[in-house]
Structures are given as C-alpha cells and as structure tokens.
C-alpha cells in the first residue's frame, strides 16, 4: 500500500505537466504573418466593397493557405492546388446536401474518412482532414433551408466563393517567388516525390476516425444538435494526429479546454464587432486570430484553440443574429461530445487489444 501511494500524485503531476508544457517549435512568424495576411485580404477586400458576406464565404477556401507550410514555395506552388481541390470537393458535396437531415451527416462521415485516408497516405501534414470536414459542415448549413437552421444560400455561390478564396490563398503563398533571392534560395530545397502509402499508423487512424465519425454523426442526429458537424470536427481533430493513445488523449484535453476558453474569447469579440458583423473590423479581427493561432499551434495545441475557436465561430456565424453566449455554449457542448466520442473509441480499442492478447 505504502509503495503505491505516491505514484498517483506523481502521475497526476506528470499528466498536468504534459497538458501545460509547450512542445519544441521552429520559428513560425513568417508562416503566421502569411496566414494572417491571407485572411485579412480575402475577407477585407470584399468588405471594403460592401460584400462582407462574400468575404466570409471565401474564407473557407482561404484556410487552404495553412497546408504544406513547412515545404518549399516551389513545392507549394505545384501541390497546394491539389490540396485545394480536395478541400473544394468537400465543400461542394457538403453544399450539395442543402443541409438535408440524413444526407448531410452521411456526407460528412464520408468526407471525414476520405480526407483522413488521403491526408495520411500522402503525408500532407497539419491541419490534415480538419478543414475539409469543417468546410463540408459549414457549407451544408449555409445552403440548408431556414426551417433546418440554414441560410438558404445557393450551393454554387458557396462553392464559387470558396474557390475564389483558395485562388487568393495560392497567390499569396507563392507571391514571394517573384523576388529573385527568394526564388534562388527556395530552389535549393529538395522536393519530395508524391507517394501514397498507408502504413500501420495511418490504418489505425483511419479505423479510429471511421468509427468515431459515424458514431458522432448518429449521436448528433439523435440529440437533434443544430450544429452537429462540430461534433464530427472535434472527433477528427482529436484522432487524426497519431497512433499513441496517451498523446491522443492529451490532444483531446487540449481540444476541450482550449475550446472552452476560446468560446469566451468569441463572446468578447462578438460583443465588439457585433452580430451580424459589419465592415472591415471583422476582417482585421480574423486576420489577428489567424496570425496568433498559427504562431503557437505547434508549441501548444490547446493555446492555439483559444484563437482558432473564435476564428471558426466568426467565419461560420458572423452573418447570424444569434446570441453569442448561446452560440458559444453550443460549440462547447458539441466539442465536449466529440471529445467524449473520441475517448470512447480509444477505450474500446484498448479493451479489444487487451482481450486479443489473452
């Protein structure tokens, strides 16, 4: 008894340290500035022309600027359009469902599984399958009828604006190649060939996400959640990163706590910019949030979510006249359910593995 007594406190302290301790991170100021400028321009230029709504729709495509951020610009010049096509395909099929209560969740699960397979097999890296799932969910809501909580937008308008945002993001990403010194320096960085290989880790991640996304979609439908796609987004965000159960569990804790704090930040920001939002102020806020999130996301995922949560909610809900506290509370609940589903899948997997070894 006495030998096992101190172990629990040490274990608790170690877990707390793992939750709070930042991870080693390379310098990300350049990447963060690029991401912030992309969001600012994609939303801000239409806002200056009196079409903030178009800018917000385009912002879903502009999120593609975050992909392949560790690769050379020449590599991103060639490969980012392929990633963007995948993101736009997800947005397109989500928009095509027009928020149908059966088709929309089914498509969301298919998008989640397909995106995880492609991301894992091609080693695209962060943010992985997260944005295709988020984009499909937002598109389904935007095109859904008002009777289902949607905005009734034309699917072609939603997809077209997202494509314009993706094109703008690509231009901003590759623009520095116009400078000869940048072009010469960039050419010295080797470009890895594109391959598809789903190793054991990738297969484990795909299996986890498939089971959890299906369960999350069914649970969201049974509970009648208005923004059920956030549950699937949380599942994908937690489970897509790797095979280790402990690290995945820590990521789930980061997701839950970071979302809770970020929801409060959203309420404060929404109070300043107003809902429905107007003008260039919102574009500036989105740019700052995007910059901050990209600056810290490698060092501490939970801290990044303090900025990602209000960013995502403002993109999805800036045109809404809803109460910010209600929107924030719904997001926290949906995320908590998604994290719980992800944890349940991990627990069941561990129990099954234990029985298989007997």
PDB file of N, CA and C in Angstrom, residues 110-194:
ATOM      1  N   UNK A 110     -18.477  10.509 -44.783  1.00  0.00           N
ATOM      2  CA  UNK A 110     -17.708  10.108 -45.964  1.00  0.00           C
ATOM      3  C   UNK A 110     -16.540  11.055 -46.188  1.00  0.00           C
ATOM      4  N   UNK A 111     -16.778  12.356 -46.046  1.00  0.00           N
ATOM      5  CA  UNK A 111     -15.710  13.346 -46.197  1.00  0.00           C
ATOM      6  C   UNK A 111     -14.628  13.131 -45.144  1.00  0.00           C
ATOM      7  N   UNK A 112     -15.036  12.888 -43.898  1.00  0.00           N
ATOM      8  CA  UNK A 112     -14.070  12.683 -42.820  1.00  0.00           C
ATOM      9  C   UNK A 112     -13.170  11.484 -43.109  1.00  0.00           C
ATOM     10  N   UNK A 113     -13.777  10.372 -43.489  1.00  0.00           N
ATOM     11  CA  UNK A 113     -12.997   9.159 -43.754  1.00  0.00           C
ATOM     12  C   UNK A 113     -12.118   9.347 -44.990  1.00  0.00           C
ATOM     13  N   UNK A 114     -12.697   9.871 -46.064  1.00  0.00           N
ATOM     14  CA  UNK A 114     -11.923  10.067 -47.284  1.00  0.00           C
ATOM     15  C   UNK A 114     -10.767  11.029 -47.088  1.00  0.00           C
ATOM     16  N   UNK A 115     -11.007  12.111 -46.358  1.00  0.00           N
ATOM     17  CA  UNK A 115      -9.947  13.099 -46.130  1.00  0.00           C
ATOM     18  C   UNK A 115      -8.830  12.519 -45.284  1.00  0.00           C
ATOM     19  N   UNK A 116      -9.180  11.744 -44.265  1.00  0.00           N
ATOM     20  CA  UNK A 116      -8.154  11.136 -43.414  1.00  0.00           C
ATOM     21  C   UNK A 116      -7.326  10.131 -44.206  1.00  0.00           C
ATOM     22  N   UNK A 117      -7.968   9.356 -45.067  1.00  0.00           N
ATOM     23  CA  UNK A 117      -7.227   8.403 -45.907  1.00  0.00           C
ATOM     24  C   UNK A 117      -6.227   9.145 -46.786  1.00  0.00           C
ATOM     25  N   UNK A 118      -6.674  10.184 -47.463  1.00  0.00           N
ATOM     26  CA  UNK A 118      -5.793  10.917 -48.371  1.00  0.00           C
ATOM     27  C   UNK A 118      -4.677  11.644 -47.623  1.00  0.00           C
ATOM     28  N   UNK A 119      -5.031  12.281 -46.522  1.00  0.00           N
ATOM     29  CA  UNK A 119      -4.033  13.032 -45.751  1.00  0.00           C
ATOM     30  C   UNK A 119      -2.990  12.094 -45.157  1.00  0.00           C
ATOM     31  N   UNK A 120      -3.434  10.965 -44.604  1.00  0.00           N
ATOM     32  CA  UNK A 120      -2.496  10.008 -44.015  1.00  0.00           C
ATOM     33  C   UNK A 120      -1.631   9.351 -45.089  1.00  0.00           C
ATOM     34  N   UNK A 121      -2.235   9.007 -46.215  1.00  0.00           N
ATOM     35  CA  UNK A 121      -1.496   8.304 -47.260  1.00  0.00           C
ATOM     36  C   UNK A 121      -0.492   9.161 -47.987  1.00  0.00           C
ATOM     37  N   UNK A 122      -0.729  10.460 -48.077  1.00  0.00           N
ATOM     38  CA  UNK A 122       0.176  11.354 -48.807  1.00  0.00           C
ATOM     39  C   UNK A 122       1.030  12.220 -47.893  1.00  0.00           C
ATOM     40  N   UNK A 123       0.878  12.074 -46.579  1.00  0.00           N
ATOM     41  CA  UNK A 123       1.674  12.824 -45.601  1.00  0.00           C
ATOM     42  C   UNK A 123       1.573  14.324 -45.829  1.00  0.00           C
ATOM     43  N   UNK A 124       0.358  14.798 -46.038  1.00  0.00           N
ATOM     44  CA  UNK A 124       0.141  16.229 -46.249  1.00  0.00           C
ATOM     45  C   UNK A 124       0.502  17.020 -45.007  1.00  0.00           C
ATOM     46  N   UNK A 125       0.218  16.472 -43.838  1.00  0.00           N
ATOM     47  CA  UNK A 125       0.531  17.162 -42.597  1.00  0.00           C
ATOM     48  C   UNK A 125      -0.596  18.068 -42.138  1.00  0.00           C
ATOM     49  N   UNK A 126      -0.357  18.811 -41.049  1.00  0.00           N
ATOM     50  CA  UNK A 126      -1.392  19.689 -40.491  1.00  0.00           C
ATOM     51  C   UNK A 126      -1.831  20.731 -41.506  1.00  0.00           C
ATOM     52  N   UNK A 127      -3.083  21.176 -41.406  1.00  0.00           N
ATOM     53  CA  UNK A 127      -4.154  20.793 -40.482  1.00  0.00           C
ATOM     54  C   UNK A 127      -4.920  19.537 -40.868  1.00  0.00           C
ATOM     55  N   UNK A 128      -4.397  18.763 -41.794  1.00  0.00           N
ATOM     56  CA  UNK A 128      -4.946  17.455 -42.095  1.00  0.00           C
ATOM     57  C   UNK A 128      -6.367  17.476 -42.618  1.00  0.00           C
ATOM     58  N   UNK A 129      -7.189  16.560 -42.114  1.00  0.00           N
ATOM     59  CA  UNK A 129      -8.571  16.413 -42.586  1.00  0.00           C
ATOM     60  C   UNK A 129      -9.520  17.407 -41.940  1.00  0.00           C
ATOM     61  N   UNK A 130      -9.007  18.233 -41.050  1.00  0.00           N
ATOM     62  CA  UNK A 130      -9.874  19.122 -40.274  1.00  0.00           C
ATOM     63  C   UNK A 130     -10.681  20.076 -41.146  1.00  0.00           C
ATOM     64  N   UNK A 131     -10.039  20.777 -42.063  1.00  0.00           N
ATOM     65  CA  UNK A 131     -10.731  21.799 -42.848  1.00  0.00           C
ATOM     66  C   UNK A 131     -11.708  21.237 -43.877  1.00  0.00           C
ATOM     67  N   UNK A 132     -11.408  20.092 -44.538  1.00  0.00           N
ATOM     68  CA  UNK A 132     -12.449  19.510 -45.387  1.00  0.00           C
ATOM     69  C   UNK A 132     -13.726  19.183 -44.626  1.00  0.00           C
ATOM     70  N   UNK A 133     -13.591  18.637 -43.406  1.00  0.00           N
ATOM     71  CA  UNK A 133     -14.773  18.311 -42.609  1.00  0.00           C
ATOM     72  C   UNK A 133     -15.487  19.591 -42.175  1.00  0.00           C
ATOM     73  N   UNK A 134     -14.725  20.561 -41.702  1.00  0.00           N
ATOM     74  CA  UNK A 134     -15.313  21.839 -41.293  1.00  0.00           C
ATOM     75  C   UNK A 134     -15.984  22.526 -42.476  1.00  0.00           C
ATOM     76  N   UNK A 135     -15.306  22.535 -43.631  1.00  0.00           N
ATOM     77  CA  UNK A 135     -15.868  23.179 -44.817  1.00  0.00           C
ATOM     78  C   UNK A 135     -17.146  22.516 -45.287  1.00  0.00           C
ATOM     79  N   UNK A 136     -17.174  21.188 -45.273  1.00  0.00           N
ATOM     80  CA  UNK A 136     -18.390  20.469 -45.684  1.00  0.00           C
ATOM     81  C   UNK A 136     -19.535  20.756 -44.723  1.00  0.00           C
ATOM     82  N   UNK A 137     -19.241  20.803 -43.433  1.00  0.00           N
ATOM     83  CA  UNK A 137     -20.286  21.068 -42.445  1.00  0.00           C
ATOM     84  C   UNK A 137     -20.850  22.474 -42.555  1.00  0.00           C
ATOM     85  N   UNK A 138     -19.962  23.453 -42.691  1.00  0.00           N
ATOM     86  CA  UNK A 138     -20.421  24.839 -42.827  1.00  0.00           C
ATOM     87  C   UNK A 138     -21.219  25.017 -44.113  1.00  0.00           C
ATOM     88  N   UNK A 139     -20.739  24.410 -45.215  1.00  0.00           N
ATOM     89  CA  UNK A 139     -21.440  24.531 -46.499  1.00  0.00           C
ATOM     90  C   UNK A 139     -22.838  23.930 -46.428  1.00  0.00           C
ATOM     91  N   UNK A 140     -22.965  22.787 -45.754  1.00  0.00           N
ATOM     92  CA  UNK A 140     -24.283  22.161 -45.614  1.00  0.00           C
ATOM     93  C   UNK A 140     -25.235  23.067 -44.841  1.00  0.00           C
ATOM     94  N   UNK A 141     -24.724  23.722 -43.802  1.00  0.00           N
ATOM     95  CA  UNK A 141     -25.584  24.618 -43.022  1.00  0.00           C
ATOM     96  C   UNK A 141     -25.960  25.857 -43.827  1.00  0.00           C
ATOM     97  N   UNK A 142     -24.994  26.431 -44.532  1.00  0.00           N
ATOM     98  CA  UNK A 142     -25.255  27.660 -45.284  1.00  0.00           C
ATOM     99  C   UNK A 142     -26.284  27.458 -46.389  1.00  0.00           C
ATOM    100  N   UNK A 143     -26.283  26.279 -46.991  1.00  0.00           N
ATOM    101  CA  UNK A 143     -27.202  26.017 -48.102  1.00  0.00           C
ATOM    102  C   UNK A 143     -28.513  25.391 -47.645  1.00  0.00           C
ATOM    103  N   UNK A 144     -28.588  25.042 -46.369  1.00  0.00           N
ATOM    104  CA  UNK A 144     -29.808  24.441 -45.852  1.00  0.00           C
ATOM    105  C   UNK A 144     -30.941  25.448 -45.743  1.00  0.00           C
ATOM    106  N   UNK A 145     -32.181  24.996 -45.767  1.00  0.00           N
ATOM    107  CA  UNK A 145     -33.321  25.906 -45.634  1.00  0.00           C
ATOM    108  C   UNK A 145     -33.414  26.469 -44.217  1.00  0.00           C
ATOM    109  N   UNK A 146     -34.103  27.585 -44.093  1.00  0.00           N
ATOM    110  CA  UNK A 146     -34.260  28.225 -42.788  1.00  0.00           C
ATOM    111  C   UNK A 146     -34.970  27.311 -41.792  1.00  0.00           C
ATOM    112  N   UNK A 147     -35.844  26.453 -42.296  1.00  0.00           N
ATOM    113  CA  UNK A 147     -36.578  25.543 -41.409  1.00  0.00           C
ATOM    114  C   UNK A 147     -35.663  24.545 -40.713  1.00  0.00           C
ATOM    115  N   UNK A 148     -34.452  24.325 -41.292  1.00  0.00           N
ATOM    116  CA  UNK A 148     -33.472  23.422 -40.698  1.00  0.00           C
ATOM    117  C   UNK A 148     -32.319  24.179 -40.059  1.00  0.00           C
ATOM    118  N   UNK A 149     -32.482  25.480 -39.881  1.00  0.00           N
ATOM    119  CA  UNK A 149     -31.439  26.291 -39.267  1.00  0.00           C
ATOM    120  C   UNK A 149     -30.388  26.789 -40.226  1.00  0.00           C
ATOM    121  N   UNK A 150     -30.635  26.665 -41.550  1.00  0.00           N
ATOM    122  CA  UNK A 150     -29.671  27.109 -42.545  1.00  0.00           C
ATOM    123  C   UNK A 150     -29.932  28.515 -43.031  1.00  0.00           C
ATOM    124  N   UNK A 151     -29.097  28.956 -43.980  1.00  0.00           N
ATOM    125  CA  UNK A 151     -29.217  30.300 -44.545  1.00  0.00           C
ATOM    126  C   UNK A 151     -29.834  30.306 -45.936  1.00  0.00           C
ATOM    127  N   UNK A 152     -30.059  29.116 -46.512  1.00  0.00           N
ATOM    128  CA  UNK A 152     -30.704  29.024 -47.816  1.00  0.00           C
ATOM    129  C   UNK A 152     -29.901  29.577 -48.972  1.00  0.00           C
ATOM    130  N   UNK A 153     -28.566  29.547 -48.882  1.00  0.00           N
ATOM    131  CA  UNK A 153     -27.734  30.093 -49.949  1.00  0.00           C
ATOM    132  C   UNK A 153     -27.623  29.109 -51.116  1.00  0.00           C
ATOM    133  N   UNK A 154     -27.336  29.658 -52.295  1.00  0.00           N
ATOM    134  CA  UNK A 154     -27.136  28.843 -53.492  1.00  0.00           C
ATOM    135  C   UNK A 154     -25.840  28.042 -53.347  1.00  0.00           C
ATOM    136  N   UNK A 155     -25.876  26.725 -53.524  1.00  0.00           N
ATOM    137  CA  UNK A 155     -24.645  25.927 -53.409  1.00  0.00           C
ATOM    138  C   UNK A 155     -23.526  26.401 -54.334  1.00  0.00           C
ATOM    139  N   UNK A 156     -23.882  26.850 -55.544  1.00  0.00           N
ATOM    140  CA  UNK A 156     -22.852  27.336 -56.467  1.00  0.00           C
ATOM    141  C   UNK A 156     -22.193  28.608 -55.959  1.00  0.00           C
ATOM    142  N   UNK A 157     -22.956  29.454 -55.269  1.00  0.00           N
ATOM    143  CA  UNK A 157     -22.379  30.662 -54.678  1.00  0.00           C
ATOM    144  C   UNK A 157     -21.391  30.295 -53.578  1.00  0.00           C
ATOM    145  N   UNK A 158     -21.772  29.354 -52.721  1.00  0.00           N
ATOM    146  CA  UNK A 158     -20.891  28.924 -51.632  1.00  0.00           C
ATOM    147  C   UNK A 158     -19.604  28.329 -52.186  1.00  0.00           C
ATOM    148  N   UNK A 159     -19.722  27.453 -53.182  1.00  0.00           N
ATOM    149  CA  UNK A 159     -18.547  26.808 -53.762  1.00  0.00           C
ATOM    150  C   UNK A 159     -17.699  27.812 -54.543  1.00  0.00           C
ATOM    151  N   UNK A 160     -18.338  28.701 -55.291  1.00  0.00           N
ATOM    152  CA  UNK A 160     -17.604  29.678 -56.080  1.00  0.00           C
ATOM    153  C   UNK A 160     -16.792  30.630 -55.209  1.00  0.00           C
ATOM    154  N   UNK A 161     -17.374  31.095 -54.126  1.00  0.00           N
ATOM    155  CA  UNK A 161     -16.651  31.992 -53.218  1.00  0.00           C
ATOM    156  C   UNK A 161     -15.491  31.266 -52.551  1.00  0.00           C
ATOM    157  N   UNK A 162     -15.710  30.010 -52.168  1.00  0.00           N
ATOM    158  CA  UNK A 162     -14.625  29.228 -51.569  1.00  0.00           C
ATOM    159  C   UNK A 162     -13.485  29.037 -52.568  1.00  0.00           C
ATOM    160  N   UNK A 163     -13.816  28.804 -53.838  1.00  0.00           N
ATOM    161  CA  UNK A 163     -12.788  28.651 -54.869  1.00  0.00           C
ATOM    162  C   UNK A 163     -12.002  29.940 -55.053  1.00  0.00           C
ATOM    163  N   UNK A 164     -12.694  31.077 -55.012  1.00  0.00           N
ATOM    164  CA  UNK A 164     -12.013  32.366 -55.120  1.00  0.00           C
ATOM    165  C   UNK A 164     -11.072  32.576 -53.939  1.00  0.00           C
ATOM    166  N   UNK A 165     -11.511  32.188 -52.743  1.00  0.00           N
ATOM    167  CA  UNK A 165     -10.653  32.302 -51.574  1.00  0.00           C
ATOM    168  C   UNK A 165      -9.427  31.412 -51.679  1.00  0.00           C
ATOM    169  N   UNK A 166      -9.603  30.207 -52.217  1.00  0.00           N
ATOM    170  CA  UNK A 166      -8.473  29.295 -52.401  1.00  0.00           C
ATOM    171  C   UNK A 166      -7.487  29.858 -53.420  1.00  0.00           C
ATOM    172  N   UNK A 167      -7.995  30.424 -54.505  1.00  0.00           N
ATOM    173  CA  UNK A 167      -7.115  31.022 -55.520  1.00  0.00           C
ATOM    174  C   UNK A 167      -6.319  32.182 -54.936  1.00  0.00           C
ATOM    175  N   UNK A 168      -6.974  33.019 -54.136  1.00  0.00           N
ATOM    176  CA  UNK A 168      -6.282  34.138 -53.497  1.00  0.00           C
ATOM    177  C   UNK A 168      -5.206  33.632 -52.544  1.00  0.00           C
ATOM    178  N   UNK A 169      -5.523  32.567 -51.803  1.00  0.00           N
ATOM    179  CA  UNK A 169      -4.545  31.993 -50.876  1.00  0.00           C
ATOM    180  C   UNK A 169      -3.323  31.483 -51.627  1.00  0.00           C
ATOM    181  N   UNK A 170      -3.540  30.807 -52.744  1.00  0.00           N
ATOM    182  CA  UNK A 170      -2.422  30.294 -53.543  1.00  0.00           C
ATOM    183  C   UNK A 170      -1.536  31.434 -54.036  1.00  0.00           C
ATOM    184  N   UNK A 171      -2.142  32.499 -54.504  1.00  0.00           N
ATOM    185  CA  UNK A 171      -1.370  33.641 -54.992  1.00  0.00           C
ATOM    186  C   UNK A 171      -0.530  34.269 -53.887  1.00  0.00           C
ATOM    187  N   UNK A 172      -1.104  34.387 -52.700  1.00  0.00           N
ATOM    188  CA  UNK A 172      -0.370  34.988 -51.582  1.00  0.00           C
ATOM    189  C   UNK A 172       0.772  34.081 -51.149  1.00  0.00           C
ATOM    190  N   UNK A 173       0.546  32.779 -51.161  1.00  0.00           N
ATOM    191  CA  UNK A 173       1.584  31.824 -50.757  1.00  0.00           C
ATOM    192  C   UNK A 173       2.782  31.873 -51.694  1.00  0.00           C
ATOM    193  N   UNK A 174       2.532  31.938 -53.003  1.00  0.00           N
ATOM    194  CA  UNK A 174       3.638  31.861 -53.971  1.00  0.00           C
ATOM    195  C   UNK A 174       4.166  33.230 -54.369  1.00  0.00           C
ATOM    196  N   UNK A 175       3.534  34.309 -53.932  1.00  0.00           N
ATOM    197  CA  UNK A 175       3.958  35.664 -54.326  1.00  0.00           C
ATOM    198  C   UNK A 175       5.428  35.945 -54.034  1.00  0.00           C
ATOM    199  N   UNK A 176       6.005  35.514 -52.895  1.00  0.00           N
ATOM    200  CA  UNK A 176       7.423  35.788 -52.648  1.00  0.00           C
ATOM    201  C   UNK A 176       8.368  35.227 -53.702  1.00  0.00           C
ATOM    202  N   UNK A 177       7.929  34.244 -54.499  1.00  0.00           N
ATOM    203  CA  UNK A 177       8.789  33.705 -55.549  1.00  0.00           C
ATOM    204  C   UNK A 177       9.077  34.729 -56.641  1.00  0.00           C
ATOM    205  N   UNK A 178       8.344  35.814 -56.648  1.00  0.00           N
ATOM    206  CA  UNK A 178       8.633  36.890 -57.603  1.00  0.00           C
ATOM    207  C   UNK A 178       9.936  37.609 -57.261  1.00  0.00           C
ATOM    208  N   UNK A 179      10.441  37.435 -56.034  1.00  0.00           N
ATOM    209  CA  UNK A 179      11.700  38.050 -55.616  1.00  0.00           C
ATOM    210  C   UNK A 179      12.840  37.095 -55.975  1.00  0.00           C
ATOM    211  N   UNK A 180      13.807  37.534 -56.803  1.00  0.00           N
ATOM    212  CA  UNK A 180      14.873  36.625 -57.276  1.00  0.00           C
ATOM    213  C   UNK A 180      15.622  35.916 -56.150  1.00  0.00           C
ATOM    214  N   UNK A 181      15.960  36.623 -55.062  1.00  0.00           N
ATOM    215  CA  UNK A 181      16.720  35.999 -53.977  1.00  0.00           C
ATOM    216  C   UNK A 181      15.910  34.894 -53.301  1.00  0.00           C
ATOM    217  N   UNK A 182      14.624  35.119 -53.134  1.00  0.00           N
ATOM    218  CA  UNK A 182      13.761  34.094 -52.546  1.00  0.00           C
ATOM    219  C   UNK A 182      13.673  32.904 -53.481  1.00  0.00           C
ATOM    220  N   UNK A 183      13.557  33.171 -54.768  1.00  0.00           N
ATOM    221  CA  UNK A 183      13.432  32.094 -55.755  1.00  0.00           C
ATOM    222  C   UNK A 183      14.690  31.233 -55.779  1.00  0.00           C
ATOM    223  N   UNK A 184      15.869  31.874 -55.720  1.00  0.00           N
ATOM    224  CA  UNK A 184      17.124  31.116 -55.740  1.00  0.00           C
ATOM    225  C   UNK A 184      17.275  30.273 -54.471  1.00  0.00           C
ATOM    226  N   UNK A 185      16.977  30.882 -53.332  1.00  0.00           N
ATOM    227  CA  UNK A 185      17.101  30.162 -52.069  1.00  0.00           C
ATOM    228  C   UNK A 185      16.117  28.997 -51.998  1.00  0.00           C
ATOM    229  N   UNK A 186      14.958  29.201 -52.521  1.00  0.00           N
ATOM    230  CA  UNK A 186      13.922  28.176 -52.461  1.00  0.00           C
ATOM    231  C   UNK A 186      14.267  26.979 -53.341  1.00  0.00           C
ATOM    232  N   UNK A 187      14.942  27.220 -54.439  1.00  0.00           N
ATOM    233  CA  UNK A 187      15.268  26.127 -55.360  1.00  0.00           C
ATOM    234  C   UNK A 187      16.269  25.146 -54.768  1.00  0.00           C
ATOM    235  N   UNK A 188      16.997  25.571 -53.744  1.00  0.00           N
ATOM    236  CA  UNK A 188      17.979  24.678 -53.122  1.00  0.00           C
ATOM    237  C   UNK A 188      17.330  23.663 -52.192  1.00  0.00           C
ATOM    238  N   UNK A 189      16.044  23.824 -51.908  1.00  0.00           N
ATOM    239  CA  UNK A 189      15.330  22.905 -51.008  1.00  0.00           C
ATOM    240  C   UNK A 189      14.783  21.751 -51.833  1.00  0.00           C
ATOM    241  N   UNK A 190      15.146  20.507 -51.510  1.00  0.00           N
ATOM    242  CA  UNK A 190      14.663  19.367 -52.310  1.00  0.00           C
ATOM    243  C   UNK A 190      13.150  19.190 -52.198  1.00  0.00           C
ATOM    244  N   UNK A 191      12.549  18.719 -53.279  1.00  0.00           N
ATOM    245  CA  UNK A 191      11.109  18.468 -53.330  1.00  0.00           C
ATOM    246  C   UNK A 191      10.883  16.963 -53.301  1.00  0.00           C
ATOM    247  N   UNK A 192      10.189  16.499 -52.291  1.00  0.00           N
ATOM    248  CA  UNK A 192       9.936  15.063 -52.166  1.00  0.00           C
ATOM    249  C   UNK A 192       8.888  14.624 -53.182  1.00  0.00           C
ATOM    250  N   UNK A 193       9.053  13.438 -53.760  1.00  0.00           N
ATOM    251  CA  UNK A 193       8.047  12.945 -54.719  1.00  0.00           C
ATOM    252  C   UNK A 193       6.732  12.626 -54.020  1.00  0.00           C
ATOM    253  N   UNK A 194       5.636  12.752 -54.764  1.00  0.00           N
ATOM    254  CA  UNK A 194       4.312  12.443 -54.217  1.00  0.00           C
ATOM    255  C   UNK A 194       4.109  10.932 -54.226  1.00  0.00           C
TER     256      UNK A 194
END
